[in-house]
Amino acid sequence: MHRTEGTYHNGNLFTDGPPGTIVEQNWANAMQEEVCNVIESAGVTLKTASTETRDQLLTALQALFLQKTGAIGKNAIINGDFRINQRSPGIVYTSANLSGTATPGNNDDVYILDRWILLSDGNDIVDVSQSTEAPDGFLLSCACDVETINKKFGIFQPIEQKNCMHMVGDTVSLSFYAKVSDITKLDNIKAVVLSWDGVADTITSDIVSAWGANWTAEHTPSNLGVTASWVKYTIPNISIDTADTKNIGVFIWSDGFCDTLGTFLYITGIQLEPGVVSSEYEWRNITDELALCQRYYCKSYDQNVAPGSADEDGECFFATDAVALADHLVEIPAYFPVVMVGVPSIVLYSPATGLSGKVLMAAGDVVGVASKIGDNKISKISGTNGAASVSRIMAAHYTASIEL
Amino acid sequence: MYKLTKSGIQNLETTEFIENMNSRQGRKYQKWLSGGNTPEPEFTKVELAAKKESDIKRKEGELIQVQIQFDMATAKNFSIAEDYGKQLTKLELELSKFKK
């Protein structure tokens, strides 16, 4: 679509028969602006007479209403607004979360908020948390708080092959909201869409200094000029044209050096969608969003309870009584809330103490074993106890993880 | 850092049970393995001894249970007594194997 250069060029067209209806300048301009408004509100830049393609209204309508959808909706990013935080609800991911504890530390290449990997040039570069600092219409954002100066950091989400193949060979658009606490300290925020041509769903994720083998940037990332106010940034019309692409990933990062501790980068509303322009952020029902996350990570604890807590609610439990005095083995199954992407790794916790590797039995915590693990359940959580005089019980919590 | 288990590997640092070697955790283990490391056996000698003792106690407990059922069924002349008798023989055999 382009705007006309004049409004009276088409006069005297009706030479035969009754005179045609006179198209008034005001009416023609109104028509033109109605159409142009639709196109521009979809984020499409109007063309000129020389570049006219006569398909921009269609593109705009598709972007606004009919944009191609995949199995999980138009947004291929899961937890793009950071409402899900199963690993450590209410807790900041810091270096104080030592390796081996239930809450991940803020190390490089570690999954933190659901489906997001923290990538940084070393460990303890930024603390990460869910923040209530968010643009209008959003509840939360991902807050990255600089803990080590002059190091790059960012967040990365790889997308499972089955959830991104509809975009391979096609065009996608990336959008997200961001702000920084001090534009003089964090002044080089970038975002990129990457393609992985290695083995499907078997990615390497440590890409902070270089994309690494099998990852290809599908466009040249540039400084977005993120400000101290919430702004929606869009990178439209990205061709996913790397041969043999199996997975797509989105990386948003600070490519500059920050020399001041306590400087924050906030990000939320991340959306990767098919199409040449970015559309409004797709709000998912929280039940759906959680289920999407649970395909990769789930737990038996309540959603607001961090794994490793001493907490009985939701525990996997078995009890019987009137049995003889003897050592006894108890084996119980535990079902995952959704079928997971593959066979996950399991950590067991005692609901009494929160200790990992333990299950609770009649005499207290004993070593627990998870075996015969499938993508929908742990067939056996086992524990062996000494003689129990009255009852035999077993209680256990679990976390199951099969992140890409 | 890792230990063999009946159905896979356990990361001793995180206590994570890993059966899927294609997973992120499985690939990490394989990288560790290719670095010349060796996982610990499923049971140490001390754990094996403790397991043996526990297995014997458990089997003895089962034996007592079946013996009670057998005695009751025999006293009442129930035909199921024969089944309990067979179970007793089987358990006694298993127990003797554990004690070896």
PDB file of N, CA, C and O in Angstrom, chain A residues 268-337:
ATOM      1  N   THR A 268      10.774  -9.002  29.880  1.00  0.00           N
ATOM      2  CA  THR A 268       9.544  -9.813  29.967  1.00  0.00           C
ATOM      3  C   THR A 268       8.809  -9.784  28.615  1.00  0.00           C
ATOM      4  O   THR A 268       9.245  -9.127  27.669  1.00  0.00           O
ATOM      5  N   GLY A 269       7.734 -10.520  28.551  1.00  0.00           N
ATOM      6  CA  GLY A 269       6.880 -10.517  27.361  1.00  0.00           C
ATOM      7  C   GLY A 269       7.604 -10.969  26.102  1.00  0.00           C
ATOM      8  O   GLY A 269       7.395 -10.406  25.034  1.00  0.00           O
ATOM      9  N   ILE A 270       8.414 -12.006  26.235  1.00  0.00           N
ATOM     10  CA  ILE A 270       9.212 -12.453  25.084  1.00  0.00           C
ATOM     11  C   ILE A 270       8.342 -13.334  24.182  1.00  0.00           C
ATOM     12  O   ILE A 270       7.701 -14.286  24.655  1.00  0.00           O
ATOM     13  N   GLN A 271       8.343 -13.002  22.919  1.00  0.00           N
ATOM     14  CA  GLN A 271       7.510 -13.754  21.973  1.00  0.00           C
ATOM     15  C   GLN A 271       8.263 -13.999  20.665  1.00  0.00           C
ATOM     16  O   GLN A 271       8.819 -13.080  20.084  1.00  0.00           O
ATOM     17  N   LEU A 272       8.269 -15.254  20.251  1.00  0.00           N
ATOM     18  CA  LEU A 272       8.808 -15.607  18.933  1.00  0.00           C
ATOM     19  C   LEU A 272       7.660 -16.241  18.164  1.00  0.00           C
ATOM     20  O   LEU A 272       7.101 -17.254  18.594  1.00  0.00           O
ATOM     21  N   GLU A 273       7.315 -15.644  17.038  1.00  0.00           N
ATOM     22  CA  GLU A 273       6.124 -16.104  16.324  1.00  0.00           C
ATOM     23  C   GLU A 273       6.391 -16.174  14.819  1.00  0.00           C
ATOM     24  O   GLU A 273       7.241 -15.447  14.297  1.00  0.00           O
ATOM     25  N   PRO A 274       5.684 -17.028  14.133  1.00  0.00           N
ATOM     26  CA  PRO A 274       5.806 -17.053  12.679  1.00  0.00           C
ATOM     27  C   PRO A 274       5.230 -15.772  12.101  1.00  0.00           C
ATOM     28  O   PRO A 274       4.302 -15.191  12.670  1.00  0.00           O
ATOM     29  N   GLY A 275       5.801 -15.321  10.991  1.00  0.00           N
ATOM     30  CA  GLY A 275       5.259 -14.128  10.335  1.00  0.00           C
ATOM     31  C   GLY A 275       6.287 -13.031  10.190  1.00  0.00           C
ATOM     32  O   GLY A 275       7.345 -13.059  10.816  1.00  0.00           O
ATOM     33  N   VAL A 276       5.948 -12.053   9.373  1.00  0.00           N
ATOM     34  CA  VAL A 276       6.901 -10.991   9.042  1.00  0.00           C
ATOM     35  C   VAL A 276       6.852  -9.825  10.018  1.00  0.00           C
ATOM     36  O   VAL A 276       7.698  -8.945   9.965  1.00  0.00           O
ATOM     37  N   VAL A 277       5.853  -9.814  10.880  1.00  0.00           N
ATOM     38  CA  VAL A 277       5.783  -8.739  11.873  1.00  0.00           C
ATOM     39  C   VAL A 277       5.440  -9.329  13.237  1.00  0.00           C
ATOM     40  O   VAL A 277       4.918 -10.437  13.343  1.00  0.00           O
ATOM     41  N   SER A 278       5.750  -8.585  14.274  1.00  0.00           N
ATOM     42  CA  SER A 278       5.413  -9.015  15.633  1.00  0.00           C
ATOM     43  C   SER A 278       4.011  -8.553  15.978  1.00  0.00           C
ATOM     44  O   SER A 278       3.628  -7.433  15.638  1.00  0.00           O
ATOM     45  N   SER A 279       3.286  -9.411  16.654  1.00  0.00           N
ATOM     46  CA  SER A 279       1.926  -9.041  17.061  1.00  0.00           C
ATOM     47  C   SER A 279       1.879  -8.920  18.580  1.00  0.00           C
ATOM     48  O   SER A 279       2.893  -9.031  19.269  1.00  0.00           O
ATOM     49  N   GLU A 280       0.677  -8.711  19.105  1.00  0.00           N
ATOM     50  CA  GLU A 280       0.516  -8.575  20.545  1.00  0.00           C
ATOM     51  C   GLU A 280       0.979  -9.831  21.261  1.00  0.00           C
ATOM     52  O   GLU A 280       0.856 -10.945  20.737  1.00  0.00           O
ATOM     53  N   TYR A 281       1.484  -9.663  22.488  1.00  0.00           N
ATOM     54  CA  TYR A 281       1.949 -10.808  23.271  1.00  0.00           C
ATOM     55  C   TYR A 281       0.777 -11.756  23.544  1.00  0.00           C
ATOM     56  O   TYR A 281      -0.322 -11.325  23.883  1.00  0.00           O
ATOM     57  N   GLU A 282       1.041 -13.022  23.346  1.00  0.00           N
ATOM     58  CA  GLU A 282      -0.010 -14.025  23.544  1.00  0.00           C
ATOM     59  C   GLU A 282      -0.087 -14.414  25.018  1.00  0.00           C
ATOM     60  O   GLU A 282       0.822 -15.068  25.532  1.00  0.00           O
ATOM     61  N   TRP A 283      -1.153 -14.020  25.666  1.00  0.00           N
ATOM     62  CA  TRP A 283      -1.362 -14.410  27.055  1.00  0.00           C
ATOM     63  C   TRP A 283      -1.925 -15.812  27.117  1.00  0.00           C
ATOM     64  O   TRP A 283      -2.961 -16.087  26.522  1.00  0.00           O
ATOM     65  N   ARG A 284      -1.241 -16.667  27.830  1.00  0.00           N
ATOM     66  CA  ARG A 284      -1.780 -18.015  28.016  1.00  0.00           C
ATOM     67  C   ARG A 284      -2.384 -18.117  29.401  1.00  0.00           C
ATOM     68  O   ARG A 284      -1.901 -17.492  30.347  1.00  0.00           O
ATOM     69  N   ASN A 285      -3.382 -18.985  29.501  1.00  0.00           N
ATOM     70  CA  ASN A 285      -3.923 -19.333  30.797  1.00  0.00           C
ATOM     71  C   ASN A 285      -2.786 -19.912  31.632  1.00  0.00           C
ATOM     72  O   ASN A 285      -1.953 -20.653  31.137  1.00  0.00           O
ATOM     73  N   ILE A 286      -2.749 -19.590  32.909  1.00  0.00           N
ATOM     74  CA  ILE A 286      -1.635 -20.022  33.767  1.00  0.00           C
ATOM     75  C   ILE A 286      -1.551 -21.560  33.841  1.00  0.00           C
ATOM     76  O   ILE A 286      -0.463 -22.129  33.953  1.00  0.00           O
ATOM     77  N   THR A 287      -2.702 -22.222  33.738  1.00  0.00           N
ATOM     78  CA  THR A 287      -2.703 -23.693  33.755  1.00  0.00           C
ATOM     79  C   THR A 287      -1.952 -24.224  32.541  1.00  0.00           C
ATOM     80  O   THR A 287      -1.145 -25.157  32.650  1.00  0.00           O
ATOM     81  N   ASP A 288      -2.204 -23.621  31.395  1.00  0.00           N
ATOM     82  CA  ASP A 288      -1.525 -24.057  30.170  1.00  0.00           C
ATOM     83  C   ASP A 288      -0.031 -23.741  30.229  1.00  0.00           C
ATOM     84  O   ASP A 288       0.801 -24.555  29.851  1.00  0.00           O
ATOM     85  N   GLU A 289       0.290 -22.554  30.717  1.00  0.00           N
ATOM     86  CA  GLU A 289       1.703 -22.146  30.767  1.00  0.00           C
ATOM     87  C   GLU A 289       2.488 -23.085  31.679  1.00  0.00           C
ATOM     88  O   GLU A 289       3.598 -23.518  31.345  1.00  0.00           O
ATOM     89  N   LEU A 290       1.883 -23.415  32.836  1.00  0.00           N
ATOM     90  CA  LEU A 290       2.557 -24.318  33.774  1.00  0.00           C
ATOM     91  C   LEU A 290       2.740 -25.698  33.155  1.00  0.00           C
ATOM     92  O   LEU A 290       3.807 -26.307  33.263  1.00  0.00           O
ATOM     93  N   ALA A 291       1.687 -26.185  32.488  1.00  0.00           N
ATOM     94  CA  ALA A 291       1.778 -27.509  31.863  1.00  0.00           C
ATOM     95  C   ALA A 291       2.881 -27.544  30.801  1.00  0.00           C
ATOM     96  O   ALA A 291       3.602 -28.543  30.675  1.00  0.00           O
ATOM     97  N   LEU A 292       3.019 -26.445  30.063  1.00  0.00           N
ATOM     98  CA  LEU A 292       4.089 -26.389  29.054  1.00  0.00           C
ATOM     99  C   LEU A 292       5.456 -26.491  29.719  1.00  0.00           C
ATOM    100  O   LEU A 292       6.357 -27.163  29.215  1.00  0.00           O
ATOM    101  N   CYS A 293       5.599 -25.840  30.849  1.00  0.00           N
ATOM    102  CA  CYS A 293       6.875 -25.898  31.576  1.00  0.00           C
ATOM    103  C   CYS A 293       7.115 -27.293  32.159  1.00  0.00           C
ATOM    104  O   CYS A 293       8.240 -27.775  32.191  1.00  0.00           O
ATOM    105  N   GLN A 294       6.012 -27.914  32.632  1.00  0.00           N
ATOM    106  CA  GLN A 294       6.156 -29.222  33.286  1.00  0.00           C
ATOM    107  C   GLN A 294       6.565 -30.320  32.318  1.00  0.00           C
ATOM    108  O   GLN A 294       6.975 -31.394  32.736  1.00  0.00           O
ATOM    109  N   ARG A 295       6.467 -30.074  31.054  1.00  0.00           N
ATOM    110  CA  ARG A 295       6.976 -31.037  30.079  1.00  0.00           C
ATOM    111  C   ARG A 295       8.495 -31.204  30.225  1.00  0.00           C
ATOM    112  O   ARG A 295       9.056 -32.202  29.814  1.00  0.00           O
ATOM    113  N   TYR A 296       9.140 -30.190  30.813  1.00  0.00           N
ATOM    114  CA  TYR A 296      10.604 -30.193  30.938  1.00  0.00           C
ATOM    115  C   TYR A 296      11.079 -30.274  32.392  1.00  0.00           C
ATOM    116  O   TYR A 296      12.195 -30.697  32.659  1.00  0.00           O
ATOM    117  N   TYR A 297      10.253 -29.825  33.298  1.00  0.00           N
ATOM    118  CA  TYR A 297      10.623 -29.840  34.718  1.00  0.00           C
ATOM    119  C   TYR A 297       9.345 -29.861  35.540  1.00  0.00           C
ATOM    120  O   TYR A 297       8.436 -29.057  35.301  1.00  0.00           O
ATOM    121  N   CYS A 298       9.272 -30.780  36.492  1.00  0.00           N
ATOM    122  CA  CYS A 298       8.112 -30.788  37.389  1.00  0.00           C
ATOM    123  C   CYS A 298       8.535 -31.265  38.760  1.00  0.00           C
ATOM    124  O   CYS A 298       9.650 -31.742  38.959  1.00  0.00           O
ATOM    125  N   LYS A 299       7.625 -31.115  39.683  1.00  0.00           N
ATOM    126  CA  LYS A 299       7.937 -31.466  41.073  1.00  0.00           C
ATOM    127  C   LYS A 299       6.657 -31.888  41.781  1.00  0.00           C
ATOM    128  O   LYS A 299       5.543 -31.554  41.346  1.00  0.00           O
ATOM    129  N   SER A 300       6.836 -32.620  42.895  1.00  0.00           N
ATOM    130  CA  SER A 300       5.662 -33.021  43.675  1.00  0.00           C
ATOM    131  C   SER A 300       5.315 -31.957  44.715  1.00  0.00           C
ATOM    132  O   SER A 300       4.216 -31.952  45.251  1.00  0.00           O
ATOM    133  N   TYR A 301       6.244 -31.086  45.024  1.00  0.00           N
ATOM    134  CA  TYR A 301       5.968 -29.991  45.964  1.00  0.00           C
ATOM    135  C   TYR A 301       4.892 -29.058  45.399  1.00  0.00           C
ATOM    136  O   TYR A 301       4.719 -28.963  44.177  1.00  0.00           O
ATOM    137  N   ASP A 302       4.215 -28.336  46.307  1.00  0.00           N
ATOM    138  CA  ASP A 302       3.309 -27.281  45.853  1.00  0.00           C
ATOM    139  C   ASP A 302       4.095 -26.278  45.014  1.00  0.00           C
ATOM    140  O   ASP A 302       5.298 -26.096  45.217  1.00  0.00           O
ATOM    141  N   GLN A 303       3.404 -25.576  44.145  1.00  0.00           N
ATOM    142  CA  GLN A 303       4.092 -24.639  43.260  1.00  0.00           C
ATOM    143  C   GLN A 303       4.819 -23.530  44.023  1.00  0.00           C
ATOM    144  O   GLN A 303       5.847 -23.043  43.569  1.00  0.00           O
ATOM    145  N   ASN A 304       4.292 -23.164  45.193  1.00  0.00           N
ATOM    146  CA  ASN A 304       4.937 -22.065  45.921  1.00  0.00           C
ATOM    147  C   ASN A 304       5.965 -22.555  46.937  1.00  0.00           C
ATOM    148  O   ASN A 304       6.412 -21.802  47.783  1.00  0.00           O
ATOM    149  N   VAL A 305       6.294 -23.842  46.859  1.00  0.00           N
ATOM    150  CA  VAL A 305       7.279 -24.409  47.799  1.00  0.00           C
ATOM    151  C   VAL A 305       8.526 -24.844  47.023  1.00  0.00           C
ATOM    152  O   VAL A 305       8.424 -25.554  46.027  1.00  0.00           O
ATOM    153  N   ALA A 306       9.665 -24.415  47.493  1.00  0.00           N
ATOM    154  CA  ALA A 306      10.922 -24.760  46.817  1.00  0.00           C
ATOM    155  C   ALA A 306      11.295 -26.211  47.110  1.00  0.00           C
ATOM    156  O   ALA A 306      11.197 -26.657  48.256  1.00  0.00           O
ATOM    157  N   PRO A 307      11.717 -26.951  46.098  1.00  0.00           N
ATOM    158  CA  PRO A 307      12.216 -28.302  46.339  1.00  0.00           C
ATOM    159  C   PRO A 307      13.335 -28.266  47.384  1.00  0.00           C
ATOM    160  O   PRO A 307      14.131 -27.328  47.416  1.00  0.00           O
ATOM    161  N   GLY A 308      13.344 -29.304  48.220  1.00  0.00           N
ATOM    162  CA  GLY A 308      14.340 -29.329  49.291  1.00  0.00           C
ATOM    163  C   GLY A 308      13.791 -28.750  50.583  1.00  0.00           C
ATOM    164  O   GLY A 308      14.488 -28.702  51.588  1.00  0.00           O
ATOM    165  N   SER A 309      12.520 -28.322  50.547  1.00  0.00           N
ATOM    166  CA  SER A 309      11.895 -27.828  51.782  1.00  0.00           C
ATOM    167  C   SER A 309      11.354 -29.012  52.564  1.00  0.00           C
ATOM    168  O   SER A 309      10.985 -30.040  51.996  1.00  0.00           O
ATOM    169  N   ALA A 310      11.313 -28.861  53.887  1.00  0.00           N
ATOM    170  CA  ALA A 310      10.643 -29.850  54.728  1.00  0.00           C
ATOM    171  C   ALA A 310       9.158 -29.529  54.684  1.00  0.00           C
ATOM    172  O   ALA A 310       8.709 -28.589  55.333  1.00  0.00           O
ATOM    173  N   ASP A 311       8.416 -30.269  53.889  1.00  0.00           N
ATOM    174  CA  ASP A 311       7.008 -29.927  53.649  1.00  0.00           C
ATOM    175  C   ASP A 311       6.289 -31.183  53.197  1.00  0.00           C
ATOM    176  O   ASP A 311       6.738 -31.859  52.270  1.00  0.00           O
ATOM    177  N   GLU A 312       5.190 -31.495  53.869  1.00  0.00           N
ATOM    178  CA  GLU A 312       4.496 -32.755  53.574  1.00  0.00           C
ATOM    179  C   GLU A 312       3.440 -32.620  52.477  1.00  0.00           C
ATOM    180  O   GLU A 312       3.032 -33.631  51.889  1.00  0.00           O
ATOM    181  N   ASP A 313       2.979 -31.416  52.225  1.00  0.00           N
ATOM    182  CA  ASP A 313       1.883 -31.251  51.264  1.00  0.00           C
ATOM    183  C   ASP A 313       2.284 -31.757  49.880  1.00  0.00           C
ATOM    184  O   ASP A 313       3.316 -31.365  49.342  1.00  0.00           O
ATOM    185  N   GLY A 314       1.451 -32.610  49.334  1.00  0.00           N
ATOM    186  CA  GLY A 314       1.685 -33.115  47.983  1.00  0.00           C
ATOM    187  C   GLY A 314       2.661 -34.261  47.902  1.00  0.00           C
ATOM    188  O   GLY A 314       2.968 -34.744  46.812  1.00  0.00           O
ATOM    189  N   GLU A 315       3.147 -34.726  49.057  1.00  0.00           N
ATOM    190  CA  GLU A 315       4.154 -35.798  49.031  1.00  0.00           C
ATOM    191  C   GLU A 315       3.564 -37.094  48.463  1.00  0.00           C
ATOM    192  O   GLU A 315       2.361 -37.331  48.516  1.00  0.00           O
ATOM    193  N   CYS A 316       4.429 -37.937  47.934  1.00  0.00           N
ATOM    194  CA  CYS A 316       4.031 -39.276  47.509  1.00  0.00           C
ATOM    195  C   CYS A 316       4.060 -40.133  48.776  1.00  0.00           C
ATOM    196  O   CYS A 316       5.066 -40.148  49.485  1.00  0.00           O
ATOM    197  N   PHE A 317       2.969 -40.835  49.054  1.00  0.00           N
ATOM    198  CA  PHE A 317       2.842 -41.443  50.377  1.00  0.00           C
ATOM    199  C   PHE A 317       2.254 -42.843  50.311  1.00  0.00           C
ATOM    200  O   PHE A 317       1.359 -43.118  49.511  1.00  0.00           O
ATOM    201  N   PHE A 318       2.758 -43.710  51.198  1.00  0.00           N
ATOM    202  CA  PHE A 318       2.212 -45.051  51.349  1.00  0.00           C
ATOM    203  C   PHE A 318       2.224 -45.393  52.834  1.00  0.00           C
ATOM    204  O   PHE A 318       3.165 -45.053  53.546  1.00  0.00           O
ATOM    205  N   ALA A 319       1.165 -46.084  53.294  1.00  0.00           N
ATOM    206  CA  ALA A 319       1.159 -46.535  54.692  1.00  0.00           C
ATOM    207  C   ALA A 319       0.338 -47.809  54.809  1.00  0.00           C
ATOM    208  O   ALA A 319      -0.636 -48.010  54.088  1.00  0.00           O
ATOM    209  N   THR A 320       0.750 -48.668  55.723  1.00  0.00           N
ATOM    210  CA  THR A 320      -0.064 -49.824  56.091  1.00  0.00           C
ATOM    211  C   THR A 320       0.298 -50.140  57.537  1.00  0.00           C
ATOM    212  O   THR A 320       1.257 -49.597  58.089  1.00  0.00           O
ATOM    213  N   ASP A 321      -0.476 -51.000  58.163  1.00  0.00           N
ATOM    214  CA  ASP A 321      -0.129 -51.327  59.545  1.00  0.00           C
ATOM    215  C   ASP A 321      -0.364 -52.805  59.805  1.00  0.00           C
ATOM    216  O   ASP A 321      -0.621 -53.577  58.892  1.00  0.00           O
ATOM    217  N   ALA A 322      -0.269 -53.190  61.106  1.00  0.00           N
ATOM    218  CA  ALA A 322      -0.458 -54.579  61.522  1.00  0.00           C
ATOM    219  C   ALA A 322       0.476 -55.511  60.760  1.00  0.00           C
ATOM    220  O   ALA A 322       0.044 -56.468  60.113  1.00  0.00           O
ATOM    221  N   VAL A 323       1.732 -55.223  60.809  1.00  0.00           N
ATOM    222  CA  VAL A 323       2.710 -56.083  60.154  1.00  0.00           C
ATOM    223  C   VAL A 323       3.736 -56.561  61.164  1.00  0.00           C
ATOM    224  O   VAL A 323       3.876 -55.994  62.245  1.00  0.00           O
ATOM    225  N   ALA A 324       4.438 -57.571  60.806  1.00  0.00           N
ATOM    226  CA  ALA A 324       5.381 -58.177  61.730  1.00  0.00           C
ATOM    227  C   ALA A 324       6.632 -57.315  61.875  1.00  0.00           C
ATOM    228  O   ALA A 324       6.902 -56.438  61.069  1.00  0.00           O
ATOM    229  N   LEU A 325       7.371 -57.603  62.914  1.00  0.00           N
ATOM    230  CA  LEU A 325       8.640 -56.925  63.124  1.00  0.00           C
ATOM    231  C   LEU A 325       9.659 -57.481  62.149  1.00  0.00           C
ATOM    232  O   LEU A 325      10.114 -58.608  62.289  1.00  0.00           O
ATOM    233  N   ALA A 326       9.955 -56.722  61.162  1.00  0.00           N
ATOM    234  CA  ALA A 326      10.952 -57.201  60.195  1.00  0.00           C
ATOM    235  C   ALA A 326      11.403 -56.035  59.345  1.00  0.00           C
ATOM    236  O   ALA A 326      10.676 -55.058  59.176  1.00  0.00           O
ATOM    237  N   ASP A 327      12.622 -56.168  58.804  1.00  0.00           N
ATOM    238  CA  ASP A 327      13.033 -55.164  57.831  1.00  0.00           C
ATOM    239  C   ASP A 327      12.050 -55.201  56.675  1.00  0.00           C
ATOM    240  O   ASP A 327      11.531 -56.256  56.336  1.00  0.00           O
ATOM    241  N   HIS A 328      11.821 -54.081  56.088  1.00  0.00           N
ATOM    242  CA  HIS A 328      10.839 -54.091  55.010  1.00  0.00           C
ATOM    243  C   HIS A 328      11.223 -53.118  53.905  1.00  0.00           C
ATOM    244  O   HIS A 328      11.839 -52.089  54.139  1.00  0.00           O
ATOM    245  N   LEU A 329      10.843 -53.512  52.719  1.00  0.00           N
ATOM    246  CA  LEU A 329      11.087 -52.694  51.523  1.00  0.00           C
ATOM    247  C   LEU A 329       9.739 -52.134  51.074  1.00  0.00           C
ATOM    248  O   LEU A 329       8.759 -52.871  50.990  1.00  0.00           O
ATOM    249  N   VAL A 330       9.684 -50.844  50.810  1.00  0.00           N
ATOM    250  CA  VAL A 330       8.459 -50.245  50.267  1.00  0.00           C
ATOM    251  C   VAL A 330       8.795 -49.641  48.909  1.00  0.00           C
ATOM    252  O   VAL A 330       9.815 -48.970  48.753  1.00  0.00           O
ATOM    253  N   GLU A 331       7.939 -49.895  47.936  1.00  0.00           N
ATOM    254  CA  GLU A 331       8.130 -49.337  46.594  1.00  0.00           C
ATOM    255  C   GLU A 331       6.811 -48.717  46.150  1.00  0.00           C
ATOM    256  O   GLU A 331       5.779 -49.397  46.155  1.00  0.00           O
ATOM    257  N   ILE A 332       6.854 -47.456  45.785  1.00  0.00           N
ATOM    258  CA  ILE A 332       5.624 -46.776  45.340  1.00  0.00           C
ATOM    259  C   ILE A 332       5.888 -46.032  44.032  1.00  0.00           C
ATOM    260  O   ILE A 332       7.017 -45.633  43.754  1.00  0.00           O
ATOM    261  N   PRO A 333       4.834 -45.843  43.231  1.00  0.00           N
ATOM    262  CA  PRO A 333       5.008 -45.042  42.003  1.00  0.00           C
ATOM    263  C   PRO A 333       4.715 -43.573  42.253  1.00  0.00           C
ATOM    264  O   PRO A 333       4.114 -43.223  43.270  1.00  0.00           O
ATOM    265  N   ALA A 334       5.145 -42.748  41.351  1.00  0.00           N
ATOM    266  CA  ALA A 334       4.790 -41.316  41.408  1.00  0.00           C
ATOM    267  C   ALA A 334       4.539 -40.851  39.978  1.00  0.00           C
ATOM    268  O   ALA A 334       5.366 -41.078  39.094  1.00  0.00           O
ATOM    269  N   TYR A 335       3.392 -40.253  39.757  1.00  0.00           N
ATOM    270  CA  TYR A 335       2.995 -39.824  38.406  1.00  0.00           C
ATOM    271  C   TYR A 335       3.340 -38.352  38.181  1.00  0.00           C
ATOM    272  O   TYR A 335       3.141 -37.539  39.073  1.00  0.00           O
ATOM    273  N   PHE A 336       3.829 -38.051  36.996  1.00  0.00           N
ATOM    274  CA  PHE A 336       4.117 -36.658  36.652  1.00  0.00           C
ATOM    275  C   PHE A 336       2.813 -35.976  36.228  1.00  0.00           C
ATOM    276  O   PHE A 336       1.919 -36.627  35.687  1.00  0.00           O
ATOM    277  N   PRO A 337       2.729 -34.655  36.407  1.00  0.00           N
ATOM    278  CA  PRO A 337       1.489 -33.959  36.034  1.00  0.00           C
ATOM    279  C   PRO A 337       1.211 -33.969  34.532  1.00  0.00           C
ATOM    280  O   PRO A 337       0.055 -33.925  34.120  1.00  0.00           O
TER     281      PRO A 337
END
